PDB file of C-alpha atoms in Angstrom:
ATOM      1  CA  MET B   1     -13.645  16.531 -57.756  1.00  0.00           C
ATOM      2  CA  ALA B   2     -10.667  14.140 -57.726  1.00  0.00           C
ATOM      3  CA  TYR B   3      -8.642  16.847 -55.971  1.00  0.00           C
ATOM      4  CA  ARG B   4     -11.217  17.201 -53.174  1.00  0.00           C
ATOM      5  CA  SER B   5     -11.390  13.397 -52.745  1.00  0.00           C
ATOM      6  CA  ARG B   6      -7.625  13.139 -52.295  1.00  0.00           C
ATOM      7  CA  LYS B   7      -7.781  16.001 -49.790  1.00  0.00           C
ATOM      8  CA  ARG B   8     -10.407  14.197 -47.736  1.00  0.00           C
ATOM      9  CA  ARG B   9      -8.273  11.034 -47.698  1.00  0.00           C
ATOM     10  CA  GLY B  10      -5.284  13.105 -46.626  1.00  0.00           C
ATOM     11  CA  CYS B  11      -7.216  14.502 -43.650  1.00  0.00           C
ATOM     12  CA  ALA B  12      -8.506  11.075 -42.673  1.00  0.00           C
ATOM     13  CA  VAL B  13      -5.036   9.594 -42.104  1.00  0.00           C
ATOM     14  CA  PRO B  14      -3.979  11.866 -39.210  1.00  0.00           C
ATOM     15  CA  PHE B  15      -7.477  11.635 -37.705  1.00  0.00           C
ATOM     16  CA  LEU B  16      -7.351   7.826 -37.702  1.00  0.00           C
ATOM     17  CA  ALA B  17      -3.838   7.909 -36.275  1.00  0.00           C
ATOM     18  CA  PHE B  18      -5.022  10.249 -33.507  1.00  0.00           C
ATOM     19  CA  LEU B  19      -8.024   8.007 -32.819  1.00  0.00           C
ATOM     20  CA  PHE B  20      -5.779   4.946 -32.599  1.00  0.00           C
ATOM     21  CA  LEU B  21      -3.416   6.664 -30.160  1.00  0.00           C
ATOM     22  CA  LEU B  22      -6.354   7.868 -28.077  1.00  0.00           C
ATOM     23  CA  ILE B  23      -7.812   4.353 -27.788  1.00  0.00           C
ATOM     24  CA  ALA B  24      -4.416   2.772 -27.127  1.00  0.00           C
ATOM     25  CA  GLY B  25      -3.660   5.389 -24.475  1.00  0.00           C
ATOM     26  CA  GLY B  26      -7.004   4.802 -22.781  1.00  0.00           C
ATOM     27  CA  LEU B  27      -6.465   1.038 -22.733  1.00  0.00           C
ATOM     28  CA  PHE B  28      -2.980   1.507 -21.269  1.00  0.00           C
ATOM     29  CA  VAL B  29      -4.228   3.787 -18.475  1.00  0.00           C
ATOM     30  CA  TYR B  30      -6.986   1.293 -17.666  1.00  0.00           C
ATOM     31  CA  TRP B  31      -4.469  -1.571 -17.534  1.00  0.00           C
ATOM     32  CA  ASP B  32      -2.014   0.574 -15.560  1.00  0.00           C
ATOM     33  CA  ASN B  33      -4.631   1.292 -12.870  1.00  0.00           C
ATOM     34  CA  ASN B  34      -6.385  -2.082 -12.684  1.00  0.00           C
ATOM     35  CA  THR B  35      -3.747  -4.828 -12.833  1.00  0.00           C
ATOM     36  CA  ILE B  36      -1.842  -5.680  -9.669  1.00  0.00           C
ATOM     37  CA  ALA B  37       1.958  -5.717  -9.724  1.00  0.00           C
ATOM     38  CA  VAL B  38       3.079  -8.383  -7.249  1.00  0.00           C
ATOM     39  CA  HIS B  39       6.769  -8.178  -6.466  1.00  0.00           C
ATOM     40  CA  GLU B  40       9.006 -10.122  -4.112  1.00  0.00           C
ATOM     41  CA  GLU B  41      11.295  -8.387  -1.627  1.00  0.00           C
ATOM     42  CA  THR B  42      13.757  -9.977   0.810  1.00  0.00           C
ATOM     43  CA  ILE B  43      14.977  -8.422   4.042  1.00  0.00           C
ATOM     44  CA  VAL B  44      18.052 -10.040   5.609  1.00  0.00           C
ATOM     45  CA  SER B  45      18.667  -9.263   9.271  1.00  0.00           C
ATOM     46  CA  PRO B  46      21.171 -10.822  11.702  1.00  0.00           C
ATOM     47  CA  ASP B  47      18.714 -10.054  14.507  1.00  0.00           C
ATOM     48  CA  LEU B  48      15.914 -12.233  13.109  1.00  0.00           C
ATOM     49  CA  PRO B  49      15.576 -15.412  15.223  1.00  0.00           C
ATOM     50  CA  ALA B  50      16.091 -18.615  13.242  1.00  0.00           C
ATOM     51  CA  PRO B  51      12.547 -19.936  13.897  1.00  0.00           C
ATOM     52  CA  PHE B  52      11.181 -16.986  11.904  1.00  0.00           C
ATOM     53  CA  ASP B  53      13.547 -17.401   8.961  1.00  0.00           C
ATOM     54  CA  GLY B  54      11.486 -17.405   5.756  1.00  0.00           C
ATOM     55  CA  LEU B  55       8.486 -15.589   7.263  1.00  0.00           C
ATOM     56  CA  ARG B  56       6.414 -14.164   4.396  1.00  0.00           C
ATOM     57  CA  ILE B  57       4.366 -10.978   4.684  1.00  0.00           C
ATOM     58  CA  VAL B  58       1.986  -9.534   2.100  1.00  0.00           C
ATOM     59  CA  HIS B  59       1.701  -5.776   2.451  1.00  0.00           C
ATOM     60  CA  LEU B  60      -1.470  -3.924   1.374  1.00  0.00           C
ATOM     61  CA  SER B  61      -1.750  -0.158   1.589  1.00  0.00           C
ATOM     62  CA  ASP B  62      -3.830   2.742   0.276  1.00  0.00           C
ATOM     63  CA  LEU B  63      -6.673   0.817  -1.314  1.00  0.00           C
ATOM     64  CA  HIS B  64      -8.959   3.885  -1.162  1.00  0.00           C
ATOM     65  CA  GLY B  65     -12.089   1.825  -1.717  1.00  0.00           C
ATOM     66  CA  LYS B  66     -10.870   0.388  -5.015  1.00  0.00           C
ATOM     67  CA  GLU B  67     -12.113  -3.010  -6.184  1.00  0.00           C
ATOM     68  CA  PHE B  68     -10.156  -5.487  -8.263  1.00  0.00           C
ATOM     69  CA  GLY B  69     -12.906  -7.704  -9.590  1.00  0.00           C
ATOM     70  CA  ALA B  70     -16.183  -8.507  -7.865  1.00  0.00           C
ATOM     71  CA  ASP B  71     -15.723  -8.294  -4.082  1.00  0.00           C
ATOM     72  CA  ASN B  72     -12.005  -7.771  -4.741  1.00  0.00           C
ATOM     73  CA  CYS B  73     -11.666 -11.393  -5.868  1.00  0.00           C
ATOM     74  CA  LEU B  74      -8.574 -10.617  -7.971  1.00  0.00           C
ATOM     75  CA  LEU B  75      -6.804  -8.975  -5.041  1.00  0.00           C
ATOM     76  CA  ILE B  76      -7.679 -11.891  -2.765  1.00  0.00           C
ATOM     77  CA  GLN B  77      -6.397 -14.323  -5.410  1.00  0.00           C
ATOM     78  CA  ALA B  78      -3.102 -12.429  -5.718  1.00  0.00           C
ATOM     79  CA  VAL B  79      -2.630 -12.501  -1.947  1.00  0.00           C
ATOM     80  CA  ALA B  80      -3.458 -16.222  -1.769  1.00  0.00           C
ATOM     81  CA  GLU B  81      -0.971 -17.057  -4.516  1.00  0.00           C
ATOM     82  CA  ALA B  82       1.773 -15.273  -2.530  1.00  0.00           C
ATOM     83  CA  ASP B  83       1.239 -17.819   0.289  1.00  0.00           C
ATOM     84  CA  PRO B  84       1.859 -15.399   3.192  1.00  0.00           C
ATOM     85  CA  ASP B  85       2.259 -16.161   6.889  1.00  0.00           C
ATOM     86  CA  MET B  86       0.924 -12.688   7.737  1.00  0.00           C
ATOM     87  CA  ILE B  87      -0.981  -9.944   5.941  1.00  0.00           C
ATOM     88  CA  PHE B  88      -0.378  -6.292   6.854  1.00  0.00           C
ATOM     89  CA  ILE B  89      -2.766  -3.453   5.910  1.00  0.00           C
ATOM     90  CA  THR B  90      -1.213  -0.031   6.528  1.00  0.00           C
ATOM     91  CA  GLY B  91      -4.143   2.345   6.236  1.00  0.00           C
ATOM     92  CA  ASP B  92      -6.315   4.271   3.815  1.00  0.00           C
ATOM     93  CA  LEU B  93      -8.602   1.351   3.079  1.00  0.00           C
ATOM     94  CA  ILE B  94     -11.337   3.871   2.290  1.00  0.00           C
ATOM     95  CA  ASP B  95     -11.730   7.607   1.768  1.00  0.00           C
ATOM     96  CA  GLN B  96     -15.534   7.769   1.621  1.00  0.00           C
ATOM     97  CA  ALA B  97     -18.125   6.348   4.015  1.00  0.00           C
ATOM     98  CA  ALA B  98     -19.953   4.705   1.083  1.00  0.00           C
ATOM     99  CA  GLN B  99     -16.952   2.422   0.558  1.00  0.00           C
ATOM    100  CA  TYR B 100     -17.419   0.601   3.895  1.00  0.00           C
ATOM    101  CA  ASP B 101     -19.760  -1.922   2.277  1.00  0.00           C
ATOM    102  CA  ARG B 102     -16.916  -3.181   0.097  1.00  0.00           C
ATOM    103  CA  LEU B 103     -14.713  -4.192   3.009  1.00  0.00           C
ATOM    104  CA  GLY B 104     -16.513  -7.205   4.475  1.00  0.00           C
ATOM    105  CA  PRO B 105     -15.939  -9.647   1.591  1.00  0.00           C
ATOM    106  CA  LEU B 106     -12.332  -8.493   1.214  1.00  0.00           C
ATOM    107  CA  MET B 107     -11.556  -8.972   4.903  1.00  0.00           C
ATOM    108  CA  ASP B 108     -13.221 -12.407   4.908  1.00  0.00           C
ATOM    109  CA  GLY B 109     -11.048 -13.383   1.960  1.00  0.00           C
ATOM    110  CA  LEU B 110      -7.826 -12.123   3.522  1.00  0.00           C
ATOM    111  CA  THR B 111      -8.348 -13.579   6.993  1.00  0.00           C
ATOM    112  CA  ALA B 112      -9.087 -16.983   5.439  1.00  0.00           C
ATOM    113  CA  ILE B 113      -5.550 -16.890   3.985  1.00  0.00           C
ATOM    114  CA  ALA B 114      -3.443 -15.726   6.949  1.00  0.00           C
ATOM    115  CA  PRO B 115      -3.608 -13.635  10.142  1.00  0.00           C
ATOM    116  CA  THR B 116      -4.404 -10.094   9.022  1.00  0.00           C
ATOM    117  CA  TYR B 117      -3.358  -6.906  10.819  1.00  0.00           C
ATOM    118  CA  TYR B 118      -4.552  -3.344  10.214  1.00  0.00           C
ATOM    119  CA  VAL B 119      -3.682   0.225  11.237  1.00  0.00           C
ATOM    120  CA  THR B 120      -5.505   3.406  10.292  1.00  0.00           C
ATOM    121  CA  GLY B 121      -4.449   5.924   7.671  1.00  0.00           C
ATOM    122  CA  ASN B 122      -5.225   9.622   7.442  1.00  0.00           C
ATOM    123  CA  HIS B 123      -8.281   9.148   5.221  1.00  0.00           C
ATOM    124  CA  GLU B 124     -10.156   6.883   7.632  1.00  0.00           C
ATOM    125  CA  TRP B 125      -9.955   9.611  10.262  1.00  0.00           C
ATOM    126  CA  ALA B 126     -11.086  12.211   7.728  1.00  0.00           C
ATOM    127  CA  VAL B 127     -14.250  10.161   7.118  1.00  0.00           C
ATOM    128  CA  ARG B 128     -14.886  10.364  10.902  1.00  0.00           C
ATOM    129  CA  GLN B 129     -16.161   6.810  11.351  1.00  0.00           C
ATOM    130  CA  VAL B 130     -13.032   5.089  12.649  1.00  0.00           C
ATOM    131  CA  PRO B 131     -14.730   3.315  15.611  1.00  0.00           C
ATOM    132  CA  GLU B 132     -17.318   1.835  13.239  1.00  0.00           C
ATOM    133  CA  LEU B 133     -14.575   0.792  10.813  1.00  0.00           C
ATOM    134  CA  LYS B 134     -12.503  -0.879  13.512  1.00  0.00           C
ATOM    135  CA  ASP B 135     -15.570  -2.783  14.724  1.00  0.00           C
ATOM    136  CA  LEU B 136     -16.364  -3.910  11.181  1.00  0.00           C
ATOM    137  CA  LEU B 137     -12.842  -5.180  10.588  1.00  0.00           C
ATOM    138  CA  THR B 138     -12.743  -6.921  13.967  1.00  0.00           C
ATOM    139  CA  ASP B 139     -16.064  -8.629  13.226  1.00  0.00           C
ATOM    140  CA  HIS B 140     -14.510 -10.014  10.040  1.00  0.00           C
ATOM    141  CA  GLY B 141     -11.485 -11.469  11.815  1.00  0.00           C
ATOM    142  CA  VAL B 142      -8.927  -8.674  11.334  1.00  0.00           C
ATOM    143  CA  ARG B 143      -6.581  -7.826  14.213  1.00  0.00           C
ATOM    144  CA  VAL B 144      -6.831  -4.043  14.530  1.00  0.00           C
ATOM    145  CA  LEU B 145      -3.703  -2.570  16.136  1.00  0.00           C
ATOM    146  CA  SER B 146      -4.470   0.722  17.891  1.00  0.00           C
ATOM    147  CA  ASP B 147      -1.122   1.711  19.412  1.00  0.00           C
ATOM    148  CA  GLU B 148      -0.597  -1.853  20.621  1.00  0.00           C
ATOM    149  CA  TYR B 149       1.156  -5.088  19.710  1.00  0.00           C
ATOM    150  CA  GLU B 150       0.710  -8.845  19.505  1.00  0.00           C
ATOM    151  CA  LEU B 151       3.333 -11.480  20.221  1.00  0.00           C
ATOM    152  CA  TRP B 152       4.261 -14.493  18.114  1.00  0.00           C
ATOM    153  CA  THR B 153       6.274 -17.284  19.758  1.00  0.00           C
ATOM    154  CA  GLU B 154       8.120 -20.031  17.898  1.00  0.00           C
ATOM    155  CA  ASP B 155      10.584 -22.507  19.460  1.00  0.00           C
ATOM    156  CA  GLY B 156      11.300 -20.141  22.340  1.00  0.00           C
ATOM    157  CA  ALA B 157      11.856 -17.077  20.105  1.00  0.00           C
ATOM    158  CA  THR B 158       9.501 -14.097  20.136  1.00  0.00           C
ATOM    159  CA  LEU B 159       8.394 -11.654  17.466  1.00  0.00           C
ATOM    160  CA  ALA B 160       6.139  -8.651  17.989  1.00  0.00           C
ATOM    161  CA  VAL B 161       3.693  -7.254  15.438  1.00  0.00           C
ATOM    162  CA  ALA B 162       2.985  -3.681  16.532  1.00  0.00           C
ATOM    163  CA  GLY B 163       0.813  -0.967  15.030  1.00  0.00           C
ATOM    164  CA  VAL B 164       0.190   2.728  15.575  1.00  0.00           C
ATOM    165  CA  ASP B 165      -2.809   4.809  14.589  1.00  0.00           C
ATOM    166  CA  ASP B 166      -2.282   7.585  12.055  1.00  0.00           C
ATOM    167  CA  PRO B 167      -1.367  11.021  13.486  1.00  0.00           C
ATOM    168  CA  ASN B 168      -4.776  12.257  12.301  1.00  0.00           C
ATOM    169  CA  GLY B 169      -6.180  10.268  15.234  1.00  0.00           C
ATOM    170  CA  PRO B 170      -6.499  11.426  18.865  1.00  0.00           C
ATOM    171  CA  ALA B 171      -3.970  14.021  19.946  1.00  0.00           C
ATOM    172  CA  ASP B 172      -3.147  12.116  23.149  1.00  0.00           C
ATOM    173  CA  GLN B 173      -2.517   8.754  21.497  1.00  0.00           C
ATOM    174  CA  LYS B 174       0.564   6.694  22.293  1.00  0.00           C
ATOM    175  CA  THR B 175       3.523   7.376  20.034  1.00  0.00           C
ATOM    176  CA  GLY B 176       5.563   4.797  18.173  1.00  0.00           C
ATOM    177  CA  PRO B 177       8.626   5.212  20.436  1.00  0.00           C
ATOM    178  CA  GLU B 178       6.434   4.963  23.548  1.00  0.00           C
ATOM    179  CA  LEU B 179       4.932   1.740  22.263  1.00  0.00           C
ATOM    180  CA  ARG B 180       8.396   0.366  21.483  1.00  0.00           C
ATOM    181  CA  GLU B 181       9.451   0.845  25.104  1.00  0.00           C
ATOM    182  CA  GLU B 182       6.731  -1.592  26.166  1.00  0.00           C
ATOM    183  CA  ILE B 183       7.902  -4.374  23.855  1.00  0.00           C
ATOM    184  CA  ASP B 184      10.457  -6.929  25.015  1.00  0.00           C
ATOM    185  CA  THR B 185      10.971  -9.371  22.154  1.00  0.00           C
ATOM    186  CA  ASP B 186      13.718 -10.705  19.911  1.00  0.00           C
ATOM    187  CA  PHE B 187      12.377  -8.954  16.794  1.00  0.00           C
ATOM    188  CA  THR B 188       9.786  -6.222  16.228  1.00  0.00           C
ATOM    189  CA  LEU B 189       7.669  -5.349  13.191  1.00  0.00           C
ATOM    190  CA  LEU B 190       5.711  -2.096  13.021  1.00  0.00           C
ATOM    191  CA  LEU B 191       2.683  -1.172  10.928  1.00  0.00           C
ATOM    192  CA  SER B 192       2.346   2.582  10.385  1.00  0.00           C
ATOM    193  CA  HIS B 193       0.678   4.558   7.631  1.00  0.00           C
ATOM    194  CA  ARG B 194       2.900   7.542   6.881  1.00  0.00           C
ATOM    195  CA  ASP B 195       6.018   7.229   4.719  1.00  0.00           C
ATOM    196  CA  SER B 196       8.138   9.077   7.308  1.00  0.00           C
ATOM    197  CA  VAL B 197      11.117   6.843   6.663  1.00  0.00           C
ATOM    198  CA  GLU B 198      13.808   8.971   8.299  1.00  0.00           C
ATOM    199  CA  THR B 199      11.658   9.460  11.413  1.00  0.00           C
ATOM    200  CA  TYR B 200      11.326   5.707  11.889  1.00  0.00           C
ATOM    201  CA  ALA B 201      15.114   5.346  12.111  1.00  0.00           C
ATOM    202  CA  SER B 202      15.037   6.531  15.733  1.00  0.00           C
ATOM    203  CA  TRP B 203      12.035   4.441  16.820  1.00  0.00           C
ATOM    204  CA  GLY B 204      13.900   1.174  17.325  1.00  0.00           C
ATOM    205  CA  TYR B 205      11.782  -1.253  15.270  1.00  0.00           C
ATOM    206  CA  ASP B 206      13.538  -3.887  13.193  1.00  0.00           C
ATOM    207  CA  VAL B 207      11.206  -3.519  10.186  1.00  0.00           C
ATOM    208  CA  VAL B 208       8.580  -0.829   9.550  1.00  0.00           C
ATOM    209  CA  PHE B 209       5.784  -1.255   6.989  1.00  0.00           C
ATOM    210  CA  CYS B 210       4.092   1.889   5.647  1.00  0.00           C
ATOM    211  CA  GLY B 211       2.497   3.495   2.581  1.00  0.00           C
ATOM    212  CA  HIS B 212       0.778   6.871   2.079  1.00  0.00           C
ATOM    213  CA  GLY B 213       2.822   8.222  -0.846  1.00  0.00           C
ATOM    214  CA  HIS B 214       1.250   6.167  -3.690  1.00  0.00           C
ATOM    215  CA  GLY B 215       4.662   5.710  -5.280  1.00  0.00           C
ATOM    216  CA  GLY B 216       4.701   9.309  -6.422  1.00  0.00           C
ATOM    217  CA  ILE B 217       1.297   8.953  -8.176  1.00  0.00           C
ATOM    218  CA  PHE B 218       2.872   9.440 -11.611  1.00  0.00           C
ATOM    219  CA  ARG B 219       6.168   7.657 -12.218  1.00  0.00           C
ATOM    220  CA  ILE B 220       8.792   8.609 -14.753  1.00  0.00           C
ATOM    221  CA  PRO B 221       9.647   5.689 -17.056  1.00  0.00           C
ATOM    222  CA  ILE B 222      13.234   4.490 -17.554  1.00  0.00           C
ATOM    223  CA  ILE B 223      14.522   6.151 -14.356  1.00  0.00           C
ATOM    224  CA  ASP B 224      11.485   4.778 -12.454  1.00  0.00           C
ATOM    225  CA  ARG B 225      11.093   7.745 -10.105  1.00  0.00           C
ATOM    226  CA  GLY B 226       7.926   9.012  -8.475  1.00  0.00           C
ATOM    227  CA  LEU B 227       6.912  12.515  -9.494  1.00  0.00           C
ATOM    228  CA  LEU B 228       4.879  13.817  -6.526  1.00  0.00           C
ATOM    229  CA  SER B 229       4.936  13.157  -2.817  1.00  0.00           C
ATOM    230  CA  SER B 230       1.734  13.044  -0.778  1.00  0.00           C
ATOM    231  CA  ASP B 231       2.274  16.698   0.138  1.00  0.00           C
ATOM    232  CA  ARG B 232       2.832  17.501  -3.560  1.00  0.00           C
ATOM    233  CA  THR B 233       6.567  18.109  -3.452  1.00  0.00           C
ATOM    234  CA  LEU B 234       8.537  16.899  -6.462  1.00  0.00           C
ATOM    235  CA  PHE B 235      10.545  13.685  -6.664  1.00  0.00           C
ATOM    236  CA  PRO B 236      10.022  12.141  -3.212  1.00  0.00           C
ATOM    237  CA  GLU B 237      13.075  10.295  -1.934  1.00  0.00           C
ATOM    238  CA  TYR B 238      11.149   7.358  -0.490  1.00  0.00           C
ATOM    239  CA  ASP B 239       8.722   6.549  -3.287  1.00  0.00           C
ATOM    240  CA  GLY B 240       8.457   2.786  -2.786  1.00  0.00           C
ATOM    241  CA  GLY B 241      10.622  -0.203  -1.941  1.00  0.00           C
ATOM    242  CA  ILE B 242      12.890  -1.355   0.875  1.00  0.00           C
ATOM    243  CA  TYR B 243      15.086   1.192   2.638  1.00  0.00           C
ATOM    244  CA  GLU B 244      17.710   0.550   5.315  1.00  0.00           C
ATOM    245  CA  ILE B 245      17.227   2.826   8.303  1.00  0.00           C
ATOM    246  CA  GLY B 246      19.179   3.222  11.504  1.00  0.00           C
ATOM    247  CA  ASP B 247      21.635   0.482  12.399  1.00  0.00           C
ATOM    248  CA  GLY B 248      20.477  -2.523  10.397  1.00  0.00           C
ATOM    249  CA  ASP B 249      16.767  -1.739  10.532  1.00  0.00           C
ATOM    250  CA  PHE B 250      14.509  -1.535   7.473  1.00  0.00           C
ATOM    251  CA  CYS B 251      11.433   0.237   6.145  1.00  0.00           C
ATOM    252  CA  CYS B 252       9.130  -1.236   3.500  1.00  0.00           C
ATOM    253  CA  VAL B 253       7.233   1.517   1.673  1.00  0.00           C
ATOM    254  CA  SER B 254       4.296   0.355  -0.451  1.00  0.00           C
ATOM    255  CA  ARG B 255       3.321   2.279  -3.583  1.00  0.00           C
ATOM    256  CA  GLY B 256      -0.306   1.533  -2.737  1.00  0.00           C
ATOM    257  CA  LEU B 257      -3.140  -0.143  -4.571  1.00  0.00           C
ATOM    258  CA  GLY B 258      -5.612   2.657  -5.253  1.00  0.00           C
ATOM    259  CA  SER B 259      -5.837   6.402  -5.694  1.00  0.00           C
ATOM    260  CA  ASN B 260      -7.581   9.222  -3.889  1.00  0.00           C
ATOM    261  CA  THR B 261     -11.244   9.592  -4.799  1.00  0.00           C
ATOM    262  CA  VAL B 262     -11.743  12.719  -2.664  1.00  0.00           C
ATOM    263  CA  PRO B 263     -12.172  15.501  -3.674  1.00  0.00           C
ATOM    264  CA  PHE B 264     -11.898  13.896  -7.132  1.00  0.00           C
ATOM    265  CA  HIS B 265     -10.617  10.647  -8.563  1.00  0.00           C
ATOM    266  CA  VAL B 266      -6.896  10.644  -9.340  1.00  0.00           C
ATOM    267  CA  PHE B 267      -5.452   8.090 -11.739  1.00  0.00           C
ATOM    268  CA  ARG B 268      -2.002   6.512 -11.612  1.00  0.00           C
ATOM    269  CA  LEU B 269       0.426   6.654 -14.538  1.00  0.00           C
ATOM    270  CA  PHE B 270       3.315   4.221 -15.142  1.00  0.00           C
ATOM    271  CA  ASN B 271       2.572   3.136 -11.568  1.00  0.00           C
ATOM    272  CA  ARG B 272       0.598  -0.101 -11.368  1.00  0.00           C
ATOM    273  CA  PRO B 273      -1.162  -1.041  -8.104  1.00  0.00           C
ATOM    274  CA  ASP B 274       1.541  -2.353  -5.806  1.00  0.00           C
ATOM    275  CA  LEU B 275       1.475  -5.558  -3.734  1.00  0.00           C
ATOM    276  CA  PRO B 276       4.832  -6.186  -2.022  1.00  0.00           C
ATOM    277  CA  VAL B 277       5.565  -9.673  -0.707  1.00  0.00           C
ATOM    278  CA  VAL B 278       8.332  -9.467   1.878  1.00  0.00           C
ATOM    279  CA  THR B 279      10.330 -12.500   3.026  1.00  0.00           C
ATOM    280  CA  LEU B 280      12.365 -12.159   6.221  1.00  0.00           C
ATOM    281  CA  ARG B 281      15.677 -13.998   6.307  1.00  0.00           C
ATOM    282  CA  CYS B 282      18.409 -14.536   8.893  1.00  0.00           C
ATOM    283  CA  ALA B 283      21.888 -13.377   7.955  1.00  0.00           C
ATOM    284  CA  GLY B 284      24.377 -15.952   6.797  1.00  0.00           C
TER     285      GLY B 284
END
């Protein structure tokens, strides 16, 4: 009998260790997918007019209907604490029609903080209710940029905030380079969804903001590299951060806030929801 009792105790130890690791792993994945990583980035450009030196932009991308607290109160709080002058949303707010109801309170919260701009991603077009979505956002104070731009003027200097619809939109829509030809300003910012960093180098915008790639979905610790691109190729080159493109131009690629929920929910690993805060600075 004593022998059997010791045997049972011997089996219990690895089981309890396994149970502990399982619980700890579950808690880590929950934390990894539900706590926002706010990080500061600075872009220095000699072309930025002095009146816009220090301009702060909070960049949201790829929310995919996710909520951080009731009515996204935690996301709104994180944006407010960053004290932005502008808020950019670069697509994939939702990937299911049922998620539309979550957007009103979030947009009200964001527009109360700073002027908020939005461009579509591929998933909004897949849901096939883009006109309704654009109307909803507009009703809540968001400036929807559909292959168009808006001018900011400060002490005689001009800055353009431009935005293009995702390529999943109408086949005859205006392209990014075509839109750029219409803009005559001292400095141009572009909102676009796809992480086509090398393509943007020839478009002529001073800074491009985009997302789409989710930071590689799963990231490899220590080397901090994304594992999968949005088209499921390994080790994407532009998996999040600031990249210099062209002759002194830049691209800010967000790792995104959420994950695809269609056709099934995908979790992130070693890849916390990303909220870049970009400060523009003059050179010198």
